[in-house]
PDB file of C-alpha atoms in Angstrom:
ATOM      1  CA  UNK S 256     114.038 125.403 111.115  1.00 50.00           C
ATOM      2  CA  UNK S 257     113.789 125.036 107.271  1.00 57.00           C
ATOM      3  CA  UNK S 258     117.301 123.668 107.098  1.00 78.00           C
ATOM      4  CA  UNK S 259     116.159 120.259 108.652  1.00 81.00           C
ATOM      5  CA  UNK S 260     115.189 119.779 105.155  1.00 84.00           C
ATOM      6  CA  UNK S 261     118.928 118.910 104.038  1.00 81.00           C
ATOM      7  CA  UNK S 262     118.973 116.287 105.922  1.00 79.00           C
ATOM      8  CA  UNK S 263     116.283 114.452 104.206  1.00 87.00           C
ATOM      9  CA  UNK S 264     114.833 113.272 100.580  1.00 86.00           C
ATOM     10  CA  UNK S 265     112.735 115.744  98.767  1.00 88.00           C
ATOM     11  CA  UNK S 266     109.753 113.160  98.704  1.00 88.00           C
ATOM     12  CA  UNK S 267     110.020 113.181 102.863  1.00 92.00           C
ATOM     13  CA  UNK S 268     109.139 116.979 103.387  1.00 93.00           C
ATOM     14  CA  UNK S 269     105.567 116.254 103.805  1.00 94.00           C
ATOM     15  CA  UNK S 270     106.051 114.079 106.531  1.00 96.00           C
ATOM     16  CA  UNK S 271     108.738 116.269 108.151  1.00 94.00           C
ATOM     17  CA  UNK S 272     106.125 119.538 107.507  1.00 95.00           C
ATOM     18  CA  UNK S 273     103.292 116.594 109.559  1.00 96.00           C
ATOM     19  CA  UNK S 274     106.263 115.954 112.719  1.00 95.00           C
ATOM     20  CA  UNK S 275     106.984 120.027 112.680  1.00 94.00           C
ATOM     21  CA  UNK S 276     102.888 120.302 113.596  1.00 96.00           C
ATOM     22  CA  UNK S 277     102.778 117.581 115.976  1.00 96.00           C
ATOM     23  CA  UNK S 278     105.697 119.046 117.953  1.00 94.00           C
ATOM     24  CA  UNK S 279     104.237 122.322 117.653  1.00 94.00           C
ATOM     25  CA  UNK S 280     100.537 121.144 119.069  1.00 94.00           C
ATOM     26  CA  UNK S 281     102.056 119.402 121.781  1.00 95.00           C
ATOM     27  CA  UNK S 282     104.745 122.342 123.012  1.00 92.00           C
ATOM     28  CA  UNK S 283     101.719 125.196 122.823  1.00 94.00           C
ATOM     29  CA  UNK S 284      98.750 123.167 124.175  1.00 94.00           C
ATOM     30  CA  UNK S 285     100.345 120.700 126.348  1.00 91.00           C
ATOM     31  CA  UNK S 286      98.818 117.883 125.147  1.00 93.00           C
ATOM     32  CA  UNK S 287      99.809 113.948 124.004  1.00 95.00           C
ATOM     33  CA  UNK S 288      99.566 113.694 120.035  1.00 97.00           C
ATOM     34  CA  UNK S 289      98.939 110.494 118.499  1.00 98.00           C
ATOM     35  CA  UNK S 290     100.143 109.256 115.420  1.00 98.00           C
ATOM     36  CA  UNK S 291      98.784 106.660 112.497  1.00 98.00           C
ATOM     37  CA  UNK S 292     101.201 103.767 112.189  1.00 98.00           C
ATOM     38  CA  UNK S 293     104.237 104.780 111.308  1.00 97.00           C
ATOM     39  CA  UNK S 294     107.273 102.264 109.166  1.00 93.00           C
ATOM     40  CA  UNK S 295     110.390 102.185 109.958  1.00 90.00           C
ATOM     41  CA  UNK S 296     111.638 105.104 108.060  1.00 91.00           C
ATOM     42  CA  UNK S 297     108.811 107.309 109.561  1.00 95.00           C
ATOM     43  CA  UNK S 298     110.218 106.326 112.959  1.00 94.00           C
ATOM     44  CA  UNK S 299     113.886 107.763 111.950  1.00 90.00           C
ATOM     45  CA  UNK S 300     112.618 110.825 110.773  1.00 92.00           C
ATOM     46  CA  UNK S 301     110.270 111.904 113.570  1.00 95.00           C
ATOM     47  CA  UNK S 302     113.026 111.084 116.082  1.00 92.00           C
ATOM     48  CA  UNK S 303     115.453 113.291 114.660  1.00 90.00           C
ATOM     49  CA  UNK S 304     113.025 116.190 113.900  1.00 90.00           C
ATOM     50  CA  UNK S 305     111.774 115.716 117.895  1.00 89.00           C
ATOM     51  CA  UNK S 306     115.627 115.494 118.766  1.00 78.00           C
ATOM     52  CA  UNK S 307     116.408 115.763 122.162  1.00 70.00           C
ATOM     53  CA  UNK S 308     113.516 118.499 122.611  1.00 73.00           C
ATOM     54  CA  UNK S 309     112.860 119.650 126.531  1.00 77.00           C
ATOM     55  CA  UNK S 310     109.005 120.179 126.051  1.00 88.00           C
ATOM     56  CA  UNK S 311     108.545 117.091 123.664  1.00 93.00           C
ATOM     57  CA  UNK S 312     109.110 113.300 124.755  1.00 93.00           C
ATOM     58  CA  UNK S 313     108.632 111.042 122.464  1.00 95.00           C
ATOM     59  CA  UNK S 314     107.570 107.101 122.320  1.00 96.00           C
ATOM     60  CA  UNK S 315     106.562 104.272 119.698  1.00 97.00           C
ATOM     61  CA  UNK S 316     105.301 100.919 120.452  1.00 97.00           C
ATOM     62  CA  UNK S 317     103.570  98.618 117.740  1.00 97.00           C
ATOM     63  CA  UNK S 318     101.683  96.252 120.279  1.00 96.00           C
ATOM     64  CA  UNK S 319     105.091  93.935 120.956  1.00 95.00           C
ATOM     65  CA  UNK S 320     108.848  95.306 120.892  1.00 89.00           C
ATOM     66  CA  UNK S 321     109.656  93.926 117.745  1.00 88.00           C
ATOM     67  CA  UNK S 322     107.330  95.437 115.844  1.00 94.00           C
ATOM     68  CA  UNK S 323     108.135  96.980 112.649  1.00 92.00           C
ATOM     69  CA  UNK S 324     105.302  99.607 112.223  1.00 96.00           C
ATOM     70  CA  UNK S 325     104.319 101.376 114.993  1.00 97.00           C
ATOM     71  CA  UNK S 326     102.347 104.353 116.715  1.00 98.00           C
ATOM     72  CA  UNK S 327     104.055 107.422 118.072  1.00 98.00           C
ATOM     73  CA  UNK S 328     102.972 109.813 121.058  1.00 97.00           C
ATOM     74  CA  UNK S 329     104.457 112.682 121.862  1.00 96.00           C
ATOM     75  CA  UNK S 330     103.916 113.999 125.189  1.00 95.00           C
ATOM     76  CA  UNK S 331     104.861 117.088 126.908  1.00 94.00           C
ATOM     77  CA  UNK S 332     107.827 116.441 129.530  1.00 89.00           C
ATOM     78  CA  UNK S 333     105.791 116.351 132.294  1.00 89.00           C
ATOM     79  CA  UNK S 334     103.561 113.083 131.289  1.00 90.00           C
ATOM     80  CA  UNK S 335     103.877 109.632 131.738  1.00 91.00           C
ATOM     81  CA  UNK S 336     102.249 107.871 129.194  1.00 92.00           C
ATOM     82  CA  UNK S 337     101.084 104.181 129.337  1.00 93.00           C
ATOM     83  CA  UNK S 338     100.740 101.041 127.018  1.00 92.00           C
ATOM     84  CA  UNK S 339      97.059 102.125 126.546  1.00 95.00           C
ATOM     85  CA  UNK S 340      97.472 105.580 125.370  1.00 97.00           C
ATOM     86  CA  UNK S 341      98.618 104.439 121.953  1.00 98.00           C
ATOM     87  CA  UNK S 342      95.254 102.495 121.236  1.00 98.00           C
ATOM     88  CA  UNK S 343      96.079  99.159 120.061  1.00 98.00           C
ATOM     89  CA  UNK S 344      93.877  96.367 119.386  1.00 98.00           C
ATOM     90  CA  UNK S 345      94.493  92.729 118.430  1.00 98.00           C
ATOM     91  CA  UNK S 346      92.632  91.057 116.447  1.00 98.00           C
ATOM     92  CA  UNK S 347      92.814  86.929 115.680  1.00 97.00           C
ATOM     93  CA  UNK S 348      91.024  85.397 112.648  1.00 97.00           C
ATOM     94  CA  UNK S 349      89.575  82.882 112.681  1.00 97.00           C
ATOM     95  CA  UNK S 350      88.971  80.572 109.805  1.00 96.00           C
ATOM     96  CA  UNK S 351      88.992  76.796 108.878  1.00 94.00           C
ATOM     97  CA  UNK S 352      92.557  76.360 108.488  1.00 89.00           C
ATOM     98  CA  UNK S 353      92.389  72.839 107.970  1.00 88.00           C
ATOM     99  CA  UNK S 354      91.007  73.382 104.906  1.00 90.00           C
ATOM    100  CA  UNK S 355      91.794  76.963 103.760  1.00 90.00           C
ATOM    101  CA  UNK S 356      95.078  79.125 103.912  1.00 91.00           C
ATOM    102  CA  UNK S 357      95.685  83.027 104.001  1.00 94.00           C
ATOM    103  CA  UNK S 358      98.920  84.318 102.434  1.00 93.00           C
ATOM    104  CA  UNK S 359     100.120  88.051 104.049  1.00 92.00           C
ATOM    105  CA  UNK S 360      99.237  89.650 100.505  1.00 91.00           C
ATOM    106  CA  UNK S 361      95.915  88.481 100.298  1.00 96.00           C
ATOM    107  CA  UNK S 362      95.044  89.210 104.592  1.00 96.00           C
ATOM    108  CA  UNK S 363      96.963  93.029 103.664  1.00 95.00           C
ATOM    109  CA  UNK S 364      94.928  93.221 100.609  1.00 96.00           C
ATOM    110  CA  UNK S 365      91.717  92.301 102.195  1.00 97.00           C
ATOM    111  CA  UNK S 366      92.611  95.119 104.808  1.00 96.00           C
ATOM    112  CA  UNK S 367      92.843  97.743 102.249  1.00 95.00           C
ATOM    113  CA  UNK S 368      89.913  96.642 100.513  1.00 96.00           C
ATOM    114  CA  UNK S 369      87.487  97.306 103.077  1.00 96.00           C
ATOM    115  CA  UNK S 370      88.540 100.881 102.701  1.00 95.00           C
ATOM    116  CA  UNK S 371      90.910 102.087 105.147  1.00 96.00           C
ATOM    117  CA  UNK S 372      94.164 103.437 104.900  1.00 95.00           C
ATOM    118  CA  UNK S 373      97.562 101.294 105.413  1.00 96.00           C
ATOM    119  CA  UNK S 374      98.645 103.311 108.167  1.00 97.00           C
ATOM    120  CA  UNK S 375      95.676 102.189 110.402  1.00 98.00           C
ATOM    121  CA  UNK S 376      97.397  98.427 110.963  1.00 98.00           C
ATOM    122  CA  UNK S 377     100.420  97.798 112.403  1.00 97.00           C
ATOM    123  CA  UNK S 378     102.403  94.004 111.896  1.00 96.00           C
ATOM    124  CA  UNK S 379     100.079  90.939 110.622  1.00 96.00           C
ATOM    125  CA  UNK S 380     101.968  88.165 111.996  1.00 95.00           C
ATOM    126  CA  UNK S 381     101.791  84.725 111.648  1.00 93.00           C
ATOM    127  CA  UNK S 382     102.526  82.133 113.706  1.00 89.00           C
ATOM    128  CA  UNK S 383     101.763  78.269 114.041  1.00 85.00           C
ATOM    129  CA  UNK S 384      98.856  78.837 110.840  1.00 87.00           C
ATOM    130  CA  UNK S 385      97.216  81.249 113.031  1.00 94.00           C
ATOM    131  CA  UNK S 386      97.077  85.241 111.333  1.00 96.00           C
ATOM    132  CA  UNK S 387      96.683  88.153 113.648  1.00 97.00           C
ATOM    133  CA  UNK S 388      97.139  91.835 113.265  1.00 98.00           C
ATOM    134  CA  UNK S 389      96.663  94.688 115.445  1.00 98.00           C
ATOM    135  CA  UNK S 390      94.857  97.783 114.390  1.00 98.00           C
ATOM    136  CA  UNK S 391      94.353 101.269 116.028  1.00 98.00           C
ATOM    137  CA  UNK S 392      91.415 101.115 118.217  1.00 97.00           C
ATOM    138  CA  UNK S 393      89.501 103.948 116.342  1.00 97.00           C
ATOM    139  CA  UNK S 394      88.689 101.711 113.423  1.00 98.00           C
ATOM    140  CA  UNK S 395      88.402  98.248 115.449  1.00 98.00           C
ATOM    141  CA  UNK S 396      84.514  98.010 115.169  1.00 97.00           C
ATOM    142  CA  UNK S 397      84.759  99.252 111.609  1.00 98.00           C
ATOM    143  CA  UNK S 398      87.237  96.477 111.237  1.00 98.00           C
ATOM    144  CA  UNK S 399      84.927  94.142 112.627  1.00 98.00           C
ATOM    145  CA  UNK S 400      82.125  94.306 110.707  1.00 97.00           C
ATOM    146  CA  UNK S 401      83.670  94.699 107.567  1.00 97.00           C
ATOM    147  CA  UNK S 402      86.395  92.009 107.149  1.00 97.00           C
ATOM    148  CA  UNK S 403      84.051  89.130 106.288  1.00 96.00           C
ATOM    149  CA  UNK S 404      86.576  87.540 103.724  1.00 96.00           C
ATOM    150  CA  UNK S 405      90.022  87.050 102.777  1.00 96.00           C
ATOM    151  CA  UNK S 406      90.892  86.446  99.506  1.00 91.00           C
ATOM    152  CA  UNK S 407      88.223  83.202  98.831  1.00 92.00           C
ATOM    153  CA  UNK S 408      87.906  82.407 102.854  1.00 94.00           C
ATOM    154  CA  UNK S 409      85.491  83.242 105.138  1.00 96.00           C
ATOM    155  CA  UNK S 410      86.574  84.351 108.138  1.00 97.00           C
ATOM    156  CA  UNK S 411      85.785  85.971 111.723  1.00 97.00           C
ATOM    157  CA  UNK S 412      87.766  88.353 114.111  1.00 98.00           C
ATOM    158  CA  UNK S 413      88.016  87.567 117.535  1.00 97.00           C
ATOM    159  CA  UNK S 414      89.841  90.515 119.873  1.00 97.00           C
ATOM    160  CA  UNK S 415      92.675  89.104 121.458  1.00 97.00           C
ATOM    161  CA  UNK S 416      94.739  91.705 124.690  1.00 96.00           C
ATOM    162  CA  UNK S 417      98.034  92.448 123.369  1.00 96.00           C
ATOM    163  CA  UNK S 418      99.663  89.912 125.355  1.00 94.00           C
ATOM    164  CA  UNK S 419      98.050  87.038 123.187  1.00 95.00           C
ATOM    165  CA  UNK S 420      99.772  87.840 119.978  1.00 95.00           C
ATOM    166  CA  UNK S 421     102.118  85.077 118.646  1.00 93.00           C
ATOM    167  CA  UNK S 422     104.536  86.862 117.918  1.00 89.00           C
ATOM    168  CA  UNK S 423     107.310  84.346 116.547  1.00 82.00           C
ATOM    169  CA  UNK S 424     111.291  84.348 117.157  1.00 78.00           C
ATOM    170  CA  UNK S 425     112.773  86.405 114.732  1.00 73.00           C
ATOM    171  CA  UNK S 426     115.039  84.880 112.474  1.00 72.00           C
ATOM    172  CA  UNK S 427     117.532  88.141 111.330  1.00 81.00           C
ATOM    173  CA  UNK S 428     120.655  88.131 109.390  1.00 88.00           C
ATOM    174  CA  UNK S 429     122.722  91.032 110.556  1.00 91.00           C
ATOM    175  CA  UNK S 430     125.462  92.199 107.963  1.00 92.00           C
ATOM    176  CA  UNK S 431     127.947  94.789 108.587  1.00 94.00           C
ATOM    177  CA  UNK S 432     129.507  96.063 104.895  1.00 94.00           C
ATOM    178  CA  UNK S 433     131.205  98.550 102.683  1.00 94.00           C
ATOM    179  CA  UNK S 434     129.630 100.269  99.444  1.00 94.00           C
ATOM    180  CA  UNK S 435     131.073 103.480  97.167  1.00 94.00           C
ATOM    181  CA  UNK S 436     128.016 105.129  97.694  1.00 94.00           C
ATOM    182  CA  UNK S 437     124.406 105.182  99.025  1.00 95.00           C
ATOM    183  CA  UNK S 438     122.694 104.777  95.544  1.00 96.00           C
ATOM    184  CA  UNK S 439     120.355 101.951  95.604  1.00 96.00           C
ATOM    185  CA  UNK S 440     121.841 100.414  93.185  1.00 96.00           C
ATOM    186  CA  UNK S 441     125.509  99.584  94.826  1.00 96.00           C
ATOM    187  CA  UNK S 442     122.946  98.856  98.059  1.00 96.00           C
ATOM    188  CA  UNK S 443     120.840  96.386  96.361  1.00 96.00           C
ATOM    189  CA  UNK S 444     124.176  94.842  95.056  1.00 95.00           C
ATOM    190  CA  UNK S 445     125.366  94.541  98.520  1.00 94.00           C
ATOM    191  CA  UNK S 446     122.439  93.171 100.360  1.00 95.00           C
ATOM    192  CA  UNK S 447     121.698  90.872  97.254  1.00 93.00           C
ATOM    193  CA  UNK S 448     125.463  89.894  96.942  1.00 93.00           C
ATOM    194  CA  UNK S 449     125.523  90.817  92.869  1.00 92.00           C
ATOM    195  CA  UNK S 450     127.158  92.913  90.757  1.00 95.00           C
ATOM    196  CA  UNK S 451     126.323  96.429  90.731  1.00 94.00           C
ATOM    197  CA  UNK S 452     125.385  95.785  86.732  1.00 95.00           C
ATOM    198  CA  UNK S 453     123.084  92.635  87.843  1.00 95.00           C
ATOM    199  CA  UNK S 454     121.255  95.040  90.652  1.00 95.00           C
ATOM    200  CA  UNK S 455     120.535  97.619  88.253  1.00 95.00           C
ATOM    201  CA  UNK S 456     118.958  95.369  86.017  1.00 96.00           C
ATOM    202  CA  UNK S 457     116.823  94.365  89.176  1.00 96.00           C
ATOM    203  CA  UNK S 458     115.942  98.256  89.813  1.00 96.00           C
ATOM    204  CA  UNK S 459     115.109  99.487  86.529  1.00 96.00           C
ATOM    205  CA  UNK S 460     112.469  96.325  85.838  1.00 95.00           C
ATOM    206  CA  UNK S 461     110.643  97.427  89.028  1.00 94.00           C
ATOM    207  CA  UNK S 462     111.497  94.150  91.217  1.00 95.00           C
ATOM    208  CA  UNK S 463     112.980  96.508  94.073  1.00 95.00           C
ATOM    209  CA  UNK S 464     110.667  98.225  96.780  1.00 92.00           C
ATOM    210  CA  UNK S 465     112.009 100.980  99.463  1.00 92.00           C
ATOM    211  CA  UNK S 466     110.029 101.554 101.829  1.00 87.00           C
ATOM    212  CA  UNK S 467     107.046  99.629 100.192  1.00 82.00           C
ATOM    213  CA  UNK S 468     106.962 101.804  96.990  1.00 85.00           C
ATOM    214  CA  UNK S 469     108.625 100.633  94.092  1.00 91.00           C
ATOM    215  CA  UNK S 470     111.851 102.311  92.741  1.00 93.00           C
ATOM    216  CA  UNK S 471     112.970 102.166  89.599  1.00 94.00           C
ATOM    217  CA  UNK S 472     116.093 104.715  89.587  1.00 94.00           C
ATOM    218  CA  UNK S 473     119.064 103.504  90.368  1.00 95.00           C
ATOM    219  CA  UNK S 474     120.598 106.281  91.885  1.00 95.00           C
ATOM    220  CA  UNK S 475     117.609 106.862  94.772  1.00 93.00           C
ATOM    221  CA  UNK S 476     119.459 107.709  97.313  1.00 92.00           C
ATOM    222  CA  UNK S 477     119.111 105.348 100.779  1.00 93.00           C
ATOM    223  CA  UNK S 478     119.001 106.281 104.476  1.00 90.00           C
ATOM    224  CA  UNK S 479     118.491 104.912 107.730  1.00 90.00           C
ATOM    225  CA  UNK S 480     115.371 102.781 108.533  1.00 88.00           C
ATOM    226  CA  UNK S 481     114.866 102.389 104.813  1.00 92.00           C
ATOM    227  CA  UNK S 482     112.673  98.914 104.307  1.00 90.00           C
ATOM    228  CA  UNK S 483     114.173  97.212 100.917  1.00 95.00           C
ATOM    229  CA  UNK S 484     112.038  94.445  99.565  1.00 93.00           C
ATOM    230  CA  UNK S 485     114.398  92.976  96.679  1.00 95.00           C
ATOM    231  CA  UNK S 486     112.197  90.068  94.154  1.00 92.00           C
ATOM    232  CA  UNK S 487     113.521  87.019  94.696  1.00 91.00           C
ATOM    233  CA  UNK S 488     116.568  88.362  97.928  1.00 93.00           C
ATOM    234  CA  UNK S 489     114.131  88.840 100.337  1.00 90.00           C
ATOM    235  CA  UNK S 490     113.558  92.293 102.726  1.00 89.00           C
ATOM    236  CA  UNK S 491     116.355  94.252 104.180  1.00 94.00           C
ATOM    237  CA  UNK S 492     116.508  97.517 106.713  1.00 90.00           C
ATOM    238  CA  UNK S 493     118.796  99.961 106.789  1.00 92.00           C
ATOM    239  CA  UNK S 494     119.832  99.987 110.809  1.00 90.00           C
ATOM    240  CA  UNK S 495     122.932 102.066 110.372  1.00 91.00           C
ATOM    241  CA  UNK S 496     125.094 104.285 108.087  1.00 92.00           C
ATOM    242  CA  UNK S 497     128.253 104.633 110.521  1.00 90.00           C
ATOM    243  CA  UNK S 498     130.351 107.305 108.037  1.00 90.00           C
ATOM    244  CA  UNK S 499     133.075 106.461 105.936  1.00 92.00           C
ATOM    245  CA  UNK S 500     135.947 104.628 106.068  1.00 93.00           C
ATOM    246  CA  UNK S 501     139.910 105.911 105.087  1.00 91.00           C
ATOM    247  CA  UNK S 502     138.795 105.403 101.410  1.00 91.00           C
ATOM    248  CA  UNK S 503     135.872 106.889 100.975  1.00 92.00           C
ATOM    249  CA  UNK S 504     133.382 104.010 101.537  1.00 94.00           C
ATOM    250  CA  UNK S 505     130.394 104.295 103.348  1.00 95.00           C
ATOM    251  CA  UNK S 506     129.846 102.007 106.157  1.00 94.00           C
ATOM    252  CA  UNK S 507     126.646 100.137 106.984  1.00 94.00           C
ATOM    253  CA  UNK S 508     124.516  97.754 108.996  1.00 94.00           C
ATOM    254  CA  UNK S 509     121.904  96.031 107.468  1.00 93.00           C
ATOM    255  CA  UNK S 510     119.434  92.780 108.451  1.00 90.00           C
ATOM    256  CA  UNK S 511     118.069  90.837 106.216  1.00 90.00           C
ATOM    257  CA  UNK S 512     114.863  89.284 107.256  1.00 79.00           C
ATOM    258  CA  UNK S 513     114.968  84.981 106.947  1.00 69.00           C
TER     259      UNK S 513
END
């Protein structure tokens, strides 16, 4: 089993060691794990370390079906899991927008600030100057009570079912292109349509995030389901790496968030 590690970044084996456990708790004691909230990368990873496993199933779902971050179960083979057994709740807040505004950093920093980790919320959305969010179900009442203010508002939760979220029409650039190599640099120069000199610049200053962390090498290598937040571009994800062409280029799909 250790060669699975190949496959993946250095800075990913404790994750992979984290899927290797859940697998392992739901083959011997036939029982549904649940996971935290999970990004996108997360999601590639524990699907190919589950694989196409005959004791493990595996699902995600985020609370709508384009959701970026979301929960996984696995289940043993025999189980038929449900919308409820991943725990979601939905929250609305509710604040005097006629007079007040929330921006996503300052409703994501509130979040963290009362305390819990990032991997306890799934999307905040917005919609129509409304802001919800959907937590796990553990922390709801902690969640509750504690988010009294965002940024300078005041503000109130109100639960909401799953089916009340806003979720708005998703406005996606998909772009199918060719780099030299997976190195975030000749990526960023794709996806920001600059010279490979230009994106460099962009990585070593710190204006590049993968995966929500910032990177400041510009040979970091990239992989599938990889989130890239470029200052001033805009957010990307890595949806395929399709192999490489005649001449050595590496193929890839990529959509770019409007």
């Amino acid at each position: 089993m250790s060669d699975i590690y190949q496959h993946f970044r250095k800075d990913e084996e404790p994750f992979i060691d984290q899927a290797l456990e859940w697998k392992r708790i739901v083959a011997e004691q036939y029982r549904m794990k649940l996971t935290d909230f999970l990004d996108p990368r997360e999601q590639v990873i524990l699907q190919s370390v589950i694989g196409q496993s005959d004791e493990v199933r595996l699902e995600f779902f985020g609370g709508f079906p384009e959701a970026e971050r979301k929960r996984a179960l696995l289940f043993p083979e025999y189980a038929e899991p449900s919308a409820e057994d991943f725990q979601l709740q939905g929250w609305e807040v509710i604040y005097p927008q006629k007079f007040a505004s929330i921006e996503h950093r300052e409703l994501l920093g509130s979040l963290m600030g009362i305390g819990l980790r990032r991997q306890k919320f799934g999307d905040l959305i917005f919609s129509d100057g409304t802001w919800q969010f959907i937590c796990s179900e553990e922390v709801a009442d902690f969640v509750f009570t504690q988010l009294t203010q965002i940024g300078k508002v005041k503000v109130s939760l109100e639960k909401i079912p799953l089916s009340k979220l806003k979720v708005p029409e998703q406005d996606v650039e998909i772009r199918d292109d060719t780099v030299s190599s997976l190195r975030l640099d000749a990526i960023c120069s794709a996806m920001s349509r600059q010279s490979r000199q230009k994106a460099q610049v962009l990585v070593k200053n710190g204006l590049v995030k993968v995966n929500w962390k910032v990177i400041e090498d510009p040979s970091y290598a990239l992989a599938e389901g990889d989130m890239v937040s470029i200052r001033g571009f805009g957010r990307f994800r890595m949806k395929n790496i399709d192999g490489k062409t005649k001449k050595g280029k590496w193929r890839l799909t990529f959509e770019k968030q409007k």
